[in-house]
Short mmCIF file of C-alpha atoms in Angstrom, two decimals:
data_model
loop_
_atom_site.label_atom_id
_atom_site.label_comp_id
_atom_site.label_asym_id
_atom_site.label_seq_id
_atom_site.Cartn_x
_atom_site.Cartn_y
_atom_site.Cartn_z
CA ALA F 64 -8.14 12.87 -9.90
CA GLN F 65 -4.97 11.37 -8.72
CA LYS F 66 -3.67 8.29 -10.44
CA ILE F 67 -0.62 6.07 -10.44
CA THR F 68 0.39 4.15 -13.55
CA GLN F 69 2.83 1.32 -13.72
CA THR F 70 3.04 0.18 -17.28
CA GLN F 71 5.40 -2.88 -16.81
CA PRO F 72 3.36 -5.84 -15.64
CA GLY F 73 6.50 -8.04 -15.45
CA MET F 74 10.25 -7.61 -15.93
CA PHE F 75 13.28 -9.79 -15.97
CA VAL F 76 16.79 -8.79 -14.88
CA GLN F 77 20.06 -10.68 -14.57
CA GLU F 78 21.56 -10.97 -11.12
CA LYS F 79 24.03 -8.12 -10.39
CA GLU F 80 22.55 -5.90 -13.02
CA ALA F 81 20.61 -2.69 -12.42
CA VAL F 82 16.96 -2.44 -13.21
CA THR F 83 14.44 0.48 -13.50
CA LEU F 84 10.82 0.07 -12.62
CA ASP F 85 8.63 2.77 -14.11
CA CYS F 86 5.99 4.82 -12.36
CA THR F 87 4.07 7.82 -13.56
CA TYR F 88 1.52 9.80 -11.61
CA ASP F 89 -1.06 12.42 -12.09
CA THR F 90 -2.12 14.95 -9.54
CA SER F 91 -3.21 18.56 -9.38
CA ASP F 92 -1.94 18.94 -5.82
CA PRO F 93 1.47 20.73 -5.75
CA SER F 94 2.31 18.97 -2.51
CA TYR F 95 2.45 15.13 -2.52
CA GLY F 96 4.63 12.16 -1.58
CA LEU F 97 5.64 9.12 -3.60
CA PHE F 98 6.35 5.71 -2.13
CA TRP F 99 7.64 2.43 -3.33
CA TYR F 100 6.70 -0.88 -1.61
CA LYS F 101 7.99 -4.39 -2.21
CA GLN F 102 5.70 -7.42 -1.90
CA PRO F 103 7.59 -10.77 -1.98
CA SER F 104 5.86 -14.03 -2.60
CA SER F 105 5.22 -14.35 1.22
CA GLY F 106 2.73 -11.51 0.79
CA GLU F 107 3.85 -8.82 3.27
CA MET F 108 4.17 -5.19 2.11
CA ILE F 109 7.68 -3.72 2.74
CA PHE F 110 8.30 0.07 2.51
CA LEU F 111 11.37 0.78 0.46
CA ILE F 112 11.76 4.48 -0.35
CA TYR F 113 10.01 7.86 -0.17
CA GLN F 114 10.22 11.04 -2.27
CA GLY F 115 8.49 14.24 -1.35
CA SER F 116 7.39 16.61 -4.11
CA TYR F 117 9.48 19.48 -2.72
CA ASP F 118 12.60 17.39 -2.10
CA GLN F 119 15.49 18.82 -4.11
CA GLN F 120 17.48 15.57 -4.36
CA ASN F 121 16.50 12.15 -5.51
CA ALA F 122 15.84 9.80 -2.61
CA THR F 123 18.28 6.89 -2.01
CA GLU F 124 18.15 3.99 0.42
CA GLY F 125 20.95 1.48 0.02
CA ARG F 126 20.63 -0.17 -3.37
CA TYR F 127 17.28 1.62 -4.05
CA SER F 128 17.12 5.05 -5.60
CA LEU F 129 14.22 6.99 -6.89
CA ASN F 130 14.64 8.80 -10.24
CA PHE F 131 12.23 11.68 -9.64
CA GLN F 132 11.36 13.75 -12.72
CA LYS F 133 8.77 16.21 -11.55
CA ALA F 134 8.12 17.85 -14.95
CA ARG F 135 7.41 14.44 -16.45
CA LYS F 136 5.49 13.29 -13.35
CA SER F 137 7.61 10.19 -13.09
CA ALA F 138 9.09 8.47 -10.07
CA ASN F 139 11.04 5.45 -11.29
CA LEU F 140 12.63 3.03 -8.86
CA VAL F 141 16.17 1.96 -9.66
CA ILE F 142 17.53 -1.17 -8.01
CA SER F 143 21.28 -1.53 -8.45
CA ALA F 144 23.18 -4.80 -8.33
CA SER F 145 20.06 -7.00 -8.34
CA GLN F 146 19.90 -9.95 -6.04
CA LEU F 147 17.84 -13.13 -6.24
CA GLY F 148 15.95 -11.83 -3.14
CA ASP F 149 14.79 -8.81 -5.06
CA SER F 150 12.33 -11.06 -7.03
CA ALA F 151 8.97 -9.64 -5.94
CA MET F 152 6.10 -7.40 -6.91
CA TYR F 153 6.79 -3.72 -6.59
CA PHE F 154 4.15 -1.19 -6.04
CA CYS F 155 4.38 2.66 -6.55
CA ALA F 156 2.00 4.76 -4.47
CA MET F 157 1.17 8.43 -3.99
CA ARG F 158 -0.08 10.46 -1.15
CA GLU F 159 -1.62 13.86 -1.76
CA LEU F 160 -1.12 16.47 0.97
CA ARG F 161 -4.12 18.59 0.12
CA GLY F 162 -5.99 19.67 3.23
CA GLY F 163 -2.90 19.32 5.34
CA GLY F 164 -2.48 15.65 4.62
CA ALA F 165 -5.19 14.97 7.12
CA THR F 166 -5.55 11.34 6.11
CA ASN F 167 -2.25 10.08 4.70
CA LYS F 168 -4.28 7.98 2.25
CA LEU F 169 -2.31 6.23 -0.44
CA ILE F 170 -3.22 5.51 -4.08
CA PHE F 171 -1.43 2.45 -5.49
CA GLY F 172 -0.37 1.44 -8.94
CA THR F 173 -1.14 -2.06 -10.29
CA GLY F 174 2.45 -3.15 -9.60
CA THR F 175 5.43 -4.67 -11.53
CA LEU F 176 6.48 -8.24 -11.05
CA LEU F 177 10.26 -8.43 -11.11
CA ALA F 178 12.12 -11.67 -11.64
CA VAL F 179 15.81 -11.74 -10.96
CA GLN F 180 17.58 -14.50 -12.93
CA PRO F 181 20.90 -16.11 -11.81
CA ASN E 666 6.72 -4.66 19.03
CA ALA E 667 4.42 -6.80 17.02
CA GLY E 668 3.58 -3.91 14.66
CA VAL E 669 0.35 -4.52 12.73
CA THR E 670 -1.38 -7.84 13.22
CA GLN E 671 -4.40 -9.29 11.50
CA THR E 672 -6.79 -12.02 12.53
CA PRO E 673 -7.55 -14.47 10.89
CA LYS E 674 -4.86 -15.20 8.31
CA PHE E 675 -7.21 -17.28 6.13
CA ARG E 676 -10.90 -17.77 5.93
CA VAL E 677 -13.44 -19.42 3.71
CA LEU E 678 -17.02 -18.14 3.75
CA LYS E 679 -20.18 -19.25 2.01
CA THR E 680 -22.22 -16.58 0.17
CA GLY E 681 -24.38 -14.71 2.51
CA GLN E 682 -22.35 -15.42 5.60
CA SER E 683 -20.93 -12.63 7.80
CA MET E 684 -17.53 -12.20 9.40
CA THR E 685 -15.28 -9.65 11.02
CA LEU E 686 -11.59 -9.14 10.35
CA LEU E 687 -9.62 -7.76 13.23
CA CYS E 688 -6.62 -5.48 12.87
CA ALA E 689 -4.48 -4.45 15.86
CA GLN E 690 -1.44 -2.14 16.02
CA ASP E 691 0.85 -1.45 18.96
CA MET E 692 2.58 1.64 17.60
CA ASN E 693 0.11 4.16 18.89
CA HIS E 694 -0.73 5.30 15.39
CA GLU E 695 -3.66 7.63 14.84
CA TYR E 696 -4.49 6.50 11.29
CA MET E 697 -5.64 3.06 10.19
CA TYR E 698 -6.72 1.65 6.82
CA TRP E 699 -8.29 -1.40 5.17
CA TYR E 700 -7.25 -2.30 1.66
CA ARG E 701 -8.17 -5.14 -0.62
CA GLN E 702 -5.75 -6.60 -3.15
CA ASP E 703 -6.97 -8.29 -6.32
CA PRO E 704 -4.87 -9.65 -9.16
CA GLY E 705 -3.86 -6.91 -11.65
CA MET E 706 -5.46 -4.16 -9.59
CA GLY E 707 -3.03 -3.22 -6.88
CA LEU E 708 -4.32 -2.24 -3.52
CA ARG E 709 -7.57 -0.35 -3.25
CA LEU E 710 -8.71 1.49 -0.10
CA ILE E 711 -11.92 0.24 1.43
CA HIS E 712 -12.29 2.35 4.65
CA TYR E 713 -10.02 4.36 6.83
CA SER E 714 -9.95 6.03 10.20
CA VAL E 715 -8.06 9.10 11.37
CA GLY E 716 -8.72 8.52 15.05
CA GLU E 717 -10.57 6.57 17.64
CA GLY E 718 -14.28 6.72 16.94
CA THR E 719 -13.94 7.95 13.41
CA THR E 720 -14.31 6.13 10.13
CA ALA E 721 -14.58 7.21 6.53
CA LYS E 722 -15.14 5.57 3.09
CA GLY E 723 -12.38 4.92 0.74
CA GLU E 724 -12.47 3.89 -2.92
CA VAL E 725 -14.42 0.58 -2.69
CA PRO E 726 -16.51 0.73 0.50
CA ASP E 727 -19.68 -1.11 -0.70
CA GLY E 728 -20.44 -4.32 1.14
CA TYR E 729 -18.12 -3.48 4.03
CA ASN E 730 -18.52 -1.78 7.41
CA VAL E 731 -15.85 -0.74 9.89
CA SER E 732 -15.51 0.33 13.51
CA ARG E 733 -12.64 1.96 15.49
CA LEU E 734 -13.80 1.78 19.13
CA LYS E 735 -10.24 1.66 20.46
CA LYS E 736 -7.25 3.47 18.97
CA GLN E 737 -5.28 0.22 18.59
CA ASN E 738 -7.98 -1.76 16.77
CA PHE E 739 -9.73 -1.41 13.39
CA LEU E 740 -12.41 -3.93 12.54
CA LEU E 741 -13.62 -4.67 9.04
CA GLY E 742 -17.03 -6.41 8.73
CA LEU E 743 -18.71 -8.24 5.92
CA GLU E 744 -22.44 -8.48 6.61
CA SER E 745 -23.42 -10.70 3.69
CA ALA E 746 -20.35 -12.04 1.87
CA ALA E 747 -20.36 -12.25 -1.92
CA PRO E 748 -17.97 -14.08 -4.24
CA SER E 749 -16.77 -10.68 -5.48
CA GLN E 750 -15.36 -10.12 -2.03
CA THR E 751 -12.85 -12.98 -2.50
CA SER E 752 -9.56 -11.16 -2.03
CA VAL E 753 -6.60 -10.55 0.10
CA TYR E 754 -7.27 -7.90 2.75
CA PHE E 755 -4.46 -5.74 4.26
CA CYS E 756 -4.72 -3.52 7.26
CA ALA E 757 -2.29 -0.63 7.68
CA SER E 758 -1.45 2.13 10.15
CA SER E 759 0.48 5.36 10.05
CA PRO E 760 1.17 8.33 12.36
CA PRO E 761 -0.44 11.60 11.42
CA GLY E 762 1.37 14.52 9.78
CA GLN E 763 3.37 15.02 6.60
CA GLY E 764 6.79 13.81 5.54
CA THR E 765 8.08 10.24 5.36
CA TYR E 766 5.17 8.77 7.24
CA GLU E 767 4.85 5.46 5.48
CA GLN E 768 2.02 3.15 6.15
CA TYR E 769 2.94 -0.04 8.12
CA PHE E 770 1.09 -3.12 6.81
CA GLY E 771 -0.19 -6.26 8.47
CA PRO E 772 0.52 -9.67 6.96
CA GLY E 773 -2.87 -9.87 5.19
CA THR E 774 -5.98 -12.01 5.33
CA ARG E 775 -6.84 -14.27 2.48
CA LEU E 776 -10.64 -14.58 2.18
CA THR E 777 -12.42 -16.90 -0.16
CA VAL E 778 -16.19 -16.58 -0.68
CA THR E 779 -17.80 -19.62 -2.31
#
């Protein structure tokens, strides 16, 4: 069964430093997608970045990059030059594409609460 | 575009009462989802729909029912609320197909059952 594991319940980082949030996944489907979402204290879910299992390069979106290590089944989020506004809960999620991706369902991890300190 | 909207934003119910949460999207998305978020457990899928008139069970469907009579709306019903259903409920939508089709989330509904 597919599963997402985020082992860091909480993390601290100094402003302007880089931080890595860990995510490991388990799936038997060779075709899948990995997502990261940000949830600030206001509660909304904000999409950050996507990595497909067949993508050759690691995904990047501005200060966000995804360190995708397929053999290790890990998809860590790297935030460069942290800002105070990065303080939030971060969720890793996976979508299996078995059956043609007919549902686009996501499985979420339990999240990592990031606190950026000035 | 308003995106995904949810009504109401907050609600307090007594045990045994019923209510319906409304989700609406204006992006013409085929797929819609209802999740619940509990502390330390991430988001868990309750029910989902892959098109008007269709619904299917997710990971935690017990105690909930859904309907998708119109493409843009997805309703979540609680027939007899229980304290275990105290949670934050999120609706989401996405287009069909593979690739970077992320789910777009509504702002959430905070439900307390006393």
